[in-house]
Every structure is written in structure tokens, then in C-alpha cells.
Coordinates of C-alpha atoms in Angstrom, one line a residue:
M127 CA 0.4 0.0 0.3
Q128 CA 1.5 3.7 -1.0
L129 CA 1.0 5.7 2.3
Y130 CA 3.3 8.4 1.3
N131 CA 4.1 10.8 -1.6
T132 CA 6.4 9.6 -4.3
L133 CA 6.6 12.8 -6.0
S134 CA 8.6 16.1 -5.4
A135 CA 6.8 19.4 -5.3
E136 CA 8.4 20.5 -8.8
E137 CA 7.4 17.0 -10.6
R138 CA 3.7 17.9 -9.1
K139 CA 3.3 21.4 -10.1
I140 CA 4.4 19.8 -13.8
L141 CA 1.5 17.6 -13.5
I142 CA -1.1 19.8 -12.1
D143 CA -0.4 22.1 -15.3
D144 CA -0.8 19.4 -17.5
A145 CA -4.0 18.0 -16.3
G146 CA -5.4 21.6 -16.8
K147 CA -8.1 21.2 -14.2
Q148 CA -9.6 23.7 -11.9
R149 CA -8.6 22.9 -8.3
L150 CA -10.7 24.0 -5.1
T151 CA -8.9 25.0 -1.9
L152 CA -10.8 24.0 0.8
S153 CA -10.7 23.5 4.8
F154 CA -12.7 21.5 7.5
Y155 CA -12.2 20.2 11.2
A156 CA -14.3 18.4 13.5
Y157 CA -13.8 17.5 17.0
A158 CA -14.7 13.8 17.8
Q159 CA -13.3 10.9 20.0
I160 CA -11.1 9.0 17.5
E161 CA -10.1 5.2 18.9
N162 CA -6.9 4.6 16.3
P163 CA -5.8 8.1 14.9
T164 CA -3.1 5.9 12.9
E165 CA -5.6 3.8 11.3
F166 CA -8.0 6.7 10.3
R167 CA -4.7 8.5 9.0
N168 CA -4.0 5.7 6.7
E169 CA -7.6 5.2 5.5
L170 CA -7.9 8.6 4.6
F171 CA -4.7 8.7 2.7
L172 CA -5.9 5.5 0.6
A173 CA -9.1 7.1 -0.3
W174 CA -7.6 10.6 -0.8
N175 CA -4.6 9.9 -3.1
P176 CA -6.5 8.4 -6.1
L177 CA -8.5 11.5 -6.0
E178 CA -5.5 14.1 -6.4
V179 CA -6.1 15.2 -3.1
L180 CA -3.2 17.6 -1.8
G181 CA -2.8 19.2 1.4
R182 CA -1.9 19.4 5.3
I183 CA -4.3 17.2 7.5
Y184 CA -3.8 16.3 11.2
V185 CA -5.7 13.8 13.0
A186 CA -5.8 13.0 16.7
H187 CA -7.9 11.3 19.3
E188 CA -9.9 14.4 19.4
G189 CA -10.8 14.9 15.7
I190 CA -9.4 15.9 12.5
N191 CA -8.2 19.6 11.2
A192 CA -7.7 19.6 7.5
Q193 CA -6.5 21.9 4.9
L194 CA -6.2 20.8 1.3
S195 CA -7.0 21.1 -2.7
L196 CA -8.6 18.8 -4.9
P197 CA -9.7 18.8 -8.7
A198 CA -13.2 20.6 -8.8
D199 CA -14.5 17.3 -10.9
H200 CA -13.6 15.2 -7.9
F201 CA -15.3 17.3 -5.2
Y202 CA -18.5 15.0 -4.9
E203 CA -16.3 11.7 -5.0
F204 CA -14.1 13.5 -2.0
K205 CA -17.1 14.5 -0.2
D206 CA -18.5 10.9 -0.1
T207 CA -15.0 9.7 1.4
I208 CA -15.7 12.0 4.5
E209 CA -19.3 11.4 5.2
K210 CA -18.4 7.6 5.5
Y211 CA -17.9 8.7 9.1
D212 CA -20.7 9.4 11.3
F213 CA -18.8 12.5 13.1
M214 CA -18.2 14.1 9.3
K215 CA -21.6 14.0 7.8
G216 CA -23.0 17.1 6.6
I217 CA -19.8 18.6 7.8
R218 CA -19.0 22.4 6.7
L219 CA -16.5 22.4 4.1
N220 CA -15.0 26.2 3.9
V221 CA -14.1 26.8 0.1
A222 CA -11.3 29.3 0.0
V223 CA -12.0 33.2 -1.0
E224 CA -9.0 32.8 -3.4
H225 CA -8.1 29.5 -5.5
D226 CA -4.6 28.5 -6.4
D227 CA -3.9 25.2 -8.3
H228 CA -0.4 25.1 -6.5
S229 CA -2.0 25.8 -3.0
F230 CA -0.7 22.7 -1.9
L231 CA 2.0 20.2 -3.9
K232 CA 1.8 17.0 -1.7
L233 CA -0.7 15.1 0.5
T234 CA 0.5 15.0 4.0
V235 CA -1.8 13.2 6.9
K236 CA 0.0 13.2 10.0
V237 CA -1.1 11.9 13.5
R238 CA -0.6 14.5 16.5
D239 CA -1.7 14.3 20.1
K240 CA -3.8 17.0 19.6
I241 CA -5.4 19.2 16.2
V242 CA -4.8 22.4 18.0
A243 CA -2.0 22.6 20.5
D244 CA -3.3 24.1 23.6
G245 CA -0.8 23.0 26.5
L246 CA -3.6 21.9 28.4
D247 CA -3.4 18.9 30.7
D248 CA -6.9 18.9 32.3
A249 CA -9.0 15.7 32.1
T250 CA -11.9 17.6 33.1
F251 CA -12.2 19.8 30.1
D252 CA -14.6 18.9 27.5
V253 CA -13.7 20.3 24.1
T254 CA -17.4 19.8 22.7
N255 CA -19.0 22.0 25.3
K256 CA -18.6 24.8 22.9
G257 CA -20.0 28.4 22.8
I258 CA -22.9 29.7 20.9
H259 CA -22.0 29.9 17.3
L260 CA -23.2 32.9 15.4
K261 CA -23.7 33.6 11.5
A262 CA -22.1 36.8 9.7
Q263 CA -25.3 39.3 10.4
E264 CA -25.4 38.0 14.0
F265 CA -21.5 38.7 14.6
N266 CA -21.9 42.1 13.1
E267 CA -25.0 42.9 15.6
L268 CA -23.4 41.4 18.6
L269 CA -19.9 43.2 17.6
E270 CA -21.8 46.7 18.1
D271 CA -22.7 45.5 21.6
P272 CA -21.1 47.8 24.3
D273 CA -20.7 44.6 26.5
T274 CA -19.1 42.8 23.7
I275 CA -15.3 42.1 24.1
V276 CA -14.0 40.8 20.9
L277 CA -10.8 38.4 20.7
D278 CA -8.9 37.4 17.8
M279 CA -7.6 33.8 18.3
R280 CA -5.2 33.9 15.8
N281 CA -1.2 34.7 16.4
H282 CA 0.4 38.1 15.8
Y283 CA 1.7 37.4 12.0
E284 CA -1.9 36.7 11.2
S285 CA -3.7 39.4 13.0
E286 CA -1.2 41.7 11.7
I287 CA -2.2 41.7 8.3
G288 CA -6.2 41.7 8.9
H289 CA -8.7 41.7 11.8
F290 CA -12.3 42.8 12.8
T291 CA -12.7 46.2 14.0
K292 CA -12.4 46.6 17.9
A293 CA -10.6 43.3 18.1
I294 CA -8.2 42.6 21.0
K295 CA -5.4 40.6 19.4
P296 CA -3.1 38.9 21.6
D297 CA 0.3 39.5 20.7
V298 CA 1.3 35.6 21.2
D299 CA 3.2 33.0 18.4
T300 CA 1.2 30.2 19.3
F301 CA -2.8 29.6 20.0
R302 CA -1.4 27.9 23.2
E303 CA 0.0 31.1 24.8
S304 CA -3.2 33.0 24.3
L305 CA -5.5 30.9 26.5
P306 CA -3.8 32.0 30.2
I307 CA -3.2 35.5 29.0
I308 CA -7.2 36.2 28.2
E309 CA -8.2 34.3 30.8
E310 CA -6.0 36.5 33.2
Q311 CA -6.9 39.7 31.7
L312 CA -10.6 39.2 31.6
S313 CA -11.1 37.4 34.9
E314 CA -13.1 40.1 36.2
H315 CA -15.6 40.0 33.3
K316 CA -16.8 36.1 33.5
S317 CA -20.6 37.3 33.9
D318 CA -21.0 40.9 32.8
K319 CA -19.6 40.7 29.4
K320 CA -20.1 38.9 26.5
L321 CA -17.0 36.8 24.7
L322 CA -16.9 37.1 20.8
M323 CA -14.3 35.1 19.4
Y324 CA -13.3 34.5 15.8
C325 CA -10.3 32.5 14.0
T326 CA -9.4 31.6 10.2
G327 CA -12.1 28.8 10.0
G328 CA -13.3 28.1 13.1
I329 CA -11.2 25.3 14.9
R330 CA -9.3 27.6 17.4
C331 CA -12.0 29.9 18.4
E332 CA -14.1 26.2 19.0
K333 CA -11.4 25.1 21.3
A334 CA -11.2 28.5 23.0
S335 CA -15.0 28.8 23.5
A336 CA -15.1 25.6 25.2
Y337 CA -11.9 26.4 27.2
F338 CA -13.4 29.3 28.8
K339 CA -16.9 27.9 29.4
H340 CA -14.8 25.8 31.3
K341 CA -13.3 28.4 33.0
G342 CA -16.6 29.9 34.2
F343 CA -17.2 32.6 31.6
E344 CA -20.9 32.6 31.2
N345 CA -21.4 34.5 27.9
V346 CA -19.4 32.9 25.2
Y347 CA -20.0 33.1 21.2
Q348 CA -17.7 32.2 18.3
L349 CA -17.9 33.0 14.5
E350 CA -19.3 29.7 12.7
G351 CA -16.9 28.5 10.2
G352 CA -14.5 31.7 11.0
I353 CA -13.3 34.4 8.8
I354 CA -13.5 32.1 5.8
E355 CA -17.3 31.5 6.1
Y356 CA -17.8 35.2 7.6
T357 CA -16.6 36.6 3.9
R358 CA -18.6 34.1 1.9
Q359 CA -21.8 35.0 3.9
V360 CA -20.8 38.7 3.7
K361 CA -21.1 38.6 -0.1
E362 CA -23.8 36.2 -0.5
E363 CA -26.0 38.6 1.8
G364 CA -24.4 42.1 1.0
L365 CA -23.4 43.0 4.3
Q366 CA -21.1 45.2 5.6
S367 CA -17.5 43.3 6.3
K368 CA -16.5 44.3 9.6
F369 CA -13.0 42.2 9.0
I370 CA -10.6 44.6 7.3
G371 CA -7.5 43.5 5.7
K372 CA -6.2 40.2 4.8
N373 CA -7.0 36.9 6.3
F374 CA -3.7 35.0 6.8
V375 CA -3.8 31.1 5.3
F376 CA -1.5 28.3 6.0
D377 CA -0.6 27.4 2.1
H378 CA 1.8 28.8 -0.2
R379 CA -0.6 31.8 -0.8
L380 CA -0.1 33.3 2.6
G381 CA -3.1 35.6 2.5
E382 CA -6.4 36.0 1.0
R383 CA -7.8 39.5 0.4
I384 CA -11.1 40.6 2.2
T385 CA -11.0 44.5 1.8
D386 CA -8.6 46.6 0.3
D387 CA -7.6 48.0 3.6
I388 CA -3.8 47.6 4.2
V389 CA -3.4 47.7 8.1
S390 CA 0.0 46.6 8.4
Q391 CA 3.6 47.7 7.0
C392 CA 6.7 46.3 5.7
H393 CA 9.1 44.9 8.3
Q394 CA 11.8 46.3 6.4
C395 CA 11.1 49.9 5.5
G396 CA 7.6 50.5 7.2
K397 CA 5.6 51.4 4.0
P398 CA 2.0 50.0 4.0
C399 CA 2.3 46.5 2.9
D400 CA 0.5 43.4 3.8
D401 CA 2.5 40.8 1.7
H402 CA 4.2 37.8 3.9
T403 CA 7.0 36.2 2.3
N404 CA 9.6 33.8 3.4
C405 CA 13.3 34.6 3.5
A406 CA 14.9 33.3 0.3
N407 CA 17.8 32.1 2.1
E408 CA 16.7 28.3 2.7
G409 CA 18.9 28.2 5.8
C410 CA 16.7 31.1 7.4
H411 CA 13.4 30.9 5.5
L412 CA 11.9 33.4 8.2
L413 CA 8.2 34.5 7.4
F414 CA 8.1 38.6 7.4
I415 CA 6.4 41.3 5.5
Q416 CA 8.2 42.6 2.7
C417 CA 7.2 45.5 0.1
D418 CA 7.9 44.9 -3.4
E419 CA 10.8 47.8 -3.3
C420 CA 12.3 46.0 -0.9
A421 CA 11.7 42.4 -2.2
T422 CA 13.8 44.1 -5.0
A423 CA 16.5 45.7 -2.9
M424 CA 17.2 42.7 -0.7
E425 CA 16.6 39.8 -3.4
G426 CA 13.6 38.3 -1.0
C427 CA 15.9 37.8 2.1
C428 CA 15.3 39.5 5.3
S429 CA 19.3 40.8 6.2
S430 CA 22.3 41.4 4.2
A431 CA 23.8 38.3 6.0
C432 CA 21.0 36.2 3.9
V433 CA 21.8 38.0 0.8
D434 CA 25.5 37.1 1.0
I435 CA 24.4 33.5 1.4
I436 CA 21.9 33.2 -1.5
H437 CA 24.9 34.3 -3.7
M438 CA 27.4 31.5 -2.5
P439 CA 27.5 28.2 -4.6
E440 CA 25.0 25.6 -3.6
D441 CA 27.3 23.5 -1.9
K442 CA 28.9 26.2 0.1
Q443 CA 25.2 26.9 1.0
K444 CA 24.6 23.5 2.2
E445 CA 27.8 23.7 4.2
V446 CA 26.8 26.7 5.9
R447 CA 23.0 25.1 6.6
R448 CA 24.5 21.9 7.7
G449 CA 24.1 21.4 11.6
I450 CA 22.3 24.5 12.2
M451 CA 19.5 24.2 14.6
N452 CA 17.2 26.7 12.8
G453 CA 13.8 25.4 14.0
N454 CA 13.1 28.3 16.2
K455 CA 14.5 31.2 13.9
I456 CA 11.6 30.0 11.3
F457 CA 8.9 29.7 13.5
K458 CA 9.3 32.9 15.3
K459 CA 7.7 34.3 12.4
G460 CA 7.9 38.1 12.0
K461 CA 10.2 38.7 14.9
S462 CA 13.6 38.3 14.2
D463 CA 16.1 40.9 15.4
V464 CA 17.2 41.7 11.6
L465 CA 13.8 43.1 10.7
T466 CA 14.6 47.0 10.6
F467 CA 11.4 48.9 10.8
K468 CA 9.7 45.9 13.0
N469 CA 12.4 46.5 15.3
G470 CA 12.3 50.3 15.4
S471 CA 16.0 50.6 14.0
S472 CA 17.2 53.8 13.3
T473 CA 17.9 52.8 9.7
A474 CA 14.0 52.4 9.2
S475 CA 12.5 55.0 7.2
V476 CA 9.5 55.5 9.8
S477 CA 7.5 58.9 9.7
T478 CA 6.6 60.0 13.4
A479 CA 5.6 63.7 12.6
A480 CA 1.8 63.0 13.4
A481 CA 2.5 61.8 16.9
V482 CA 2.0 63.8 19.7
V483 CA 4.0 61.6 22.1
K484 CA 7.8 61.9 22.6
S485 CA 9.7 58.5 22.8
K486 CA 12.6 57.0 23.2
S487 CA 14.2 53.2 23.4
K488 CA 15.9 51.5 26.3
P489 CA 15.9 54.3 29.3
A490 CA 18.6 53.8 31.6
K491 CA 17.4 52.5 34.9
I492 CA 14.6 54.8 36.6
K493 CA 12.4 55.3 39.8
K494 CA 8.8 53.7 38.4
S495 CA 5.3 52.8 39.6
Y496 CA 3.2 50.3 38.0
I497 CA -0.1 52.1 36.7
G498 CA -1.7 49.4 34.4
K499 CA -1.5 47.3 31.5
G500 CA -2.1 47.5 27.4
V501 CA -5.7 47.3 26.3
H502 CA -5.8 47.8 22.5
F503 CA -3.8 49.4 19.7
F504 CA -5.7 51.1 16.6
P505 CA -3.3 50.9 13.7
K506 CA -4.7 53.5 11.3
A507 CA -4.9 56.2 14.2
S508 CA -1.8 55.3 15.8
I509 CA -3.3 55.1 19.0
G510 CA -2.6 52.9 22.1
Q511 CA -5.3 52.4 24.7
F512 CA -4.7 51.6 28.6
F513 CA -6.4 50.4 31.6
I514 CA -5.3 51.8 34.8
E515 CA -5.5 49.8 37.6
E516 CA -4.1 51.9 40.1
G517 CA -2.9 55.3 40.5
E518 CA -3.5 58.4 37.9
I519 CA -1.8 60.0 35.0
K520 CA -2.1 63.4 34.1
I521 CA -1.1 65.6 31.0
G522 CA 3.0 66.1 31.7
D523 CA 3.6 63.1 33.3
K524 CA 6.5 60.7 31.8
V525 CA 5.5 56.9 31.7
L526 CA 7.6 53.8 30.5
I527 CA 5.6 51.1 28.5
S528 CA 7.4 47.9 28.8
G529 CA 6.7 44.7 27.0
P530 CA 8.8 41.5 25.5
T531 CA 8.1 42.9 22.0
T532 CA 7.5 46.5 22.3
G533 CA 10.9 46.7 24.6
E534 CA 11.0 49.9 26.6
Q535 CA 9.4 53.1 25.3
L536 CA 9.7 56.2 27.8
V537 CA 7.3 58.7 26.5
T538 CA 5.7 62.1 27.7
V539 CA 2.1 62.3 27.9
D540 CA 1.2 65.7 25.8
E541 CA -2.3 64.7 25.2
L542 CA -4.9 61.8 26.7
F543 CA -8.2 60.8 26.1
V544 CA -10.7 59.1 28.7
G545 CA -13.7 57.5 26.8
D546 CA -12.6 59.0 23.4
Q547 CA -12.7 62.5 25.0
P548 CA -9.8 64.9 25.5
A549 CA -8.9 65.0 29.1
N550 CA -6.5 66.0 31.7
T551 CA -6.3 63.2 34.2
A552 CA -6.8 59.5 33.9
S553 CA -7.7 57.8 37.2
A554 CA -7.9 54.1 38.1
G555 CA -10.7 52.1 36.6
D556 CA -10.3 54.3 33.4
N557 CA -9.4 53.2 29.8
F558 CA -7.5 56.0 28.2
S559 CA -5.7 56.5 25.1
L560 CA -2.7 57.9 24.0
K561 CA -1.3 58.5 20.4
L562 CA 2.1 56.9 19.6
P563 CA 4.7 56.3 17.1
F564 CA 5.0 52.5 17.8
R565 CA 2.4 49.5 18.2
I566 CA 1.7 48.4 22.0
R567 CA 0.5 44.8 22.5
L568 CA -1.6 43.2 25.4
S569 CA 1.6 42.2 27.1
D570 CA 2.6 45.5 27.6
K571 CA 2.8 47.0 31.1
L572 CA 2.5 50.7 31.9
Y573 CA 4.5 52.4 34.6
K574 CA 4.7 55.9 36.0
I575 CA 8.0 57.3 36.0
G576 CA 9.5 59.6 39.4
D577 CA 6.7 58.5 41.8

């Protein structure tokens, strides 16, 4: 039995082009109790390989998570192969907004401990006890409720290029990091607020909704089918899209355009841009945002060091790569020290003329007192919002904004807003905003200087 791929990516591209068939890109997931994931995995591979299904599929005792492509004329045959399993009968298939015949170039079906890694070891947690599913129109309506807290359950590099308006976007690399952060920050709102969650296709916010219900949150909702299904319904029903920008996807396209808004910037020069790429140096392969100009100037690389490497003979490149443990670097998406604008380097071309707050990085040791924490950042207006837990802030005060990604930013408060209204003072219990020439994260802490 053939249970693995026998063709290279290049060979597969040629076969796809020669076949001349339109391919569909789609995704689906299902939480279920699967007794023997390995046997299930093998059955899927044997059923899908003859249908020319290509993609990345994970199976585990808790269910299946699939992103794949297949010839359009094999769609109903494929559907029959999954609906033979009771837990996938009538399953929703999220068809991609944009199609690309080369979105996947091999069929990979892997057995994992979990289909969504959550870092949890709690036998009492029932992943099927999920939150209330909402369709696009219902989601839009609840989004406008002042008692709603909107949570983006994706990672920072996904939400950076597109997100729902008013959403809280945790500055995390993985889904498992977001759960304890959100639980801690919203612990006082288990009964008085509605938690409204979304992700790419629904699989992460479904597990998150069950997790937060398990932790005692009473009003938990999720976007049914995620951003992909939301976009389909918005187009079909003529609704206003509350999602702006691009939806990050985990195939070679790296993004689907939802609206014309560009909410992110090139990680090398700071120009408006939302095009992800992987560094052309195979020994680096870092994922980052790069504009066309920087792509030309840097030859698709993230740094001058990588440019030097790609000009070496191939055998020399292999010698450089040999023995390098670069996994963490590759998967530390968009957070390498070499990304000049992303890391606030002085070589970056950054315009801060519109900012009304002065800043400088890495201040010397100074006397400080904790005031509060970051709540949200509004990219278009360059406004950071904070919640004051103790003390107060007034015009003229110096504050320190500190976090693992933001670093340490010392600013003077020249103007502040409480409840969107100009104010002279913000006190404990207030959400207040500042215009800032840099992005803040939910992990950022706010300190008052000199007290």
C-alpha cells in the first residue's frame, strides 16, 4: 500500500499544469472521539490519493483538522469519502476566497497528540461543550454591543495583516499562549461581558470557547466557520464586512484579500504592505512582511547576511546550513532581530510627524511605579489604549511602556483621552488612550516615572 508521497513539489506542479483542471482549496475540522488515529490516517490517505487530493491534514484522538486542494470534478467523490464517517456527515467545508492550483503540492496526513495544540492537561475539560455559534449578520450585530469583548484567537503574524474592528489581538506566537493571557486579563468579566471569538476557519475559537466556558465565563460566542465562512456570507448577503485587510492562510499563498484596507507595514522599511514572504535563504526561511521595493533591493531576503548566503555556490550554502538548529528562528514569525522597521532600528524609514508623544527606546534605570496595562492598539490612528489599575496619569507625566516585543518605550504624555474625550487626568478604573509612534501589545505594562 502506498501511504506516502512519491513525487517532488516540482514534479507535482508540472502534473497539475498538464492536467489543466480547476482545483478547489478548502478546509474543514471536526472534534470527535477517534479511537485509532493511525488507522484513520491510513484510510484517509488511501481514499484521497487516487482523487489527487493534496494538502496538510492532522488527525488525533480529539478529531481532524484539514487544509487541502483537489480537482473540482472530484469534489463529490471526495465528499463521499468523509461522510462515510458519522462525525463528518454534513460537515461544513470552508471553500477558499481565492483559489490557486498550486496552493498545496503534496498530500500530508499526520497523526498528532491534538489537532490544535493547547498546552492543557486537564481531564475534566470537555472540548465539545462549546460556545454559541453566530453567523455573519449575528456576529456584526453583537460586535456593536458595548458589553461585547471581541477576541482574535489567532497569532500575531495573522492578525497583523487583517482583523475585525474593535478586536483584541493577543501578541502571541501560538494558540496555547493566548489562553492563559486572555483568561487572566478578562478574569473580572466572567459574567458581565460577552466574549465574542473568531479565527481563520473556526477550529481554534471552538476550542477556546469550550475552554473559557470551562473556566467559568458565562456568555461565550464564536464566529461559525471563522473568517472564511464569514466572508462568503458577507458577499452572498450583501453585508458590510467588519473584517478589514487580509486573512492569513497556511498554504503558499499566505493570505487572501478580504477588503482593500492595508493595516500592516513592511518589516524592513515601514511602507504600507501586507504581503508575507519567506526569506529566500533556505537556511533561514523566516516569515515576514516585505514590500516589492524591499523584495527587489534585498533579493527576497530578510537581511544582508542572508543576501550574502544566497550568492554562495549551492554546495557552500549547504555547508553553512549543515548542523544549524534553525527551527525556532523559522517559526519565530515576524520577530527576528534583523527586521529593521519591525524592531524600531534607526535605519528604518519611519514617519512620526503626526505623533503627539515623544519617545525613546531602552531608558536607563529609573524610578517607576506600576499603573496599568495595554488593552488595544488602533493601527490607522496610531493610538494605544491602556487600562489604569491603580494611581493616575495626567498631562505632562512621563510613563514607561514595557513589554517583551515592544521593549521599553519612555514617553511624555502631551495629550490623553478618556472614553474618547480629551482629558487632563485618567484615574484607576479608566480606559485612556494616547497617540503613539509605535504599536503596543496586550502583554505591555504601563509605569509612571518619578513616583
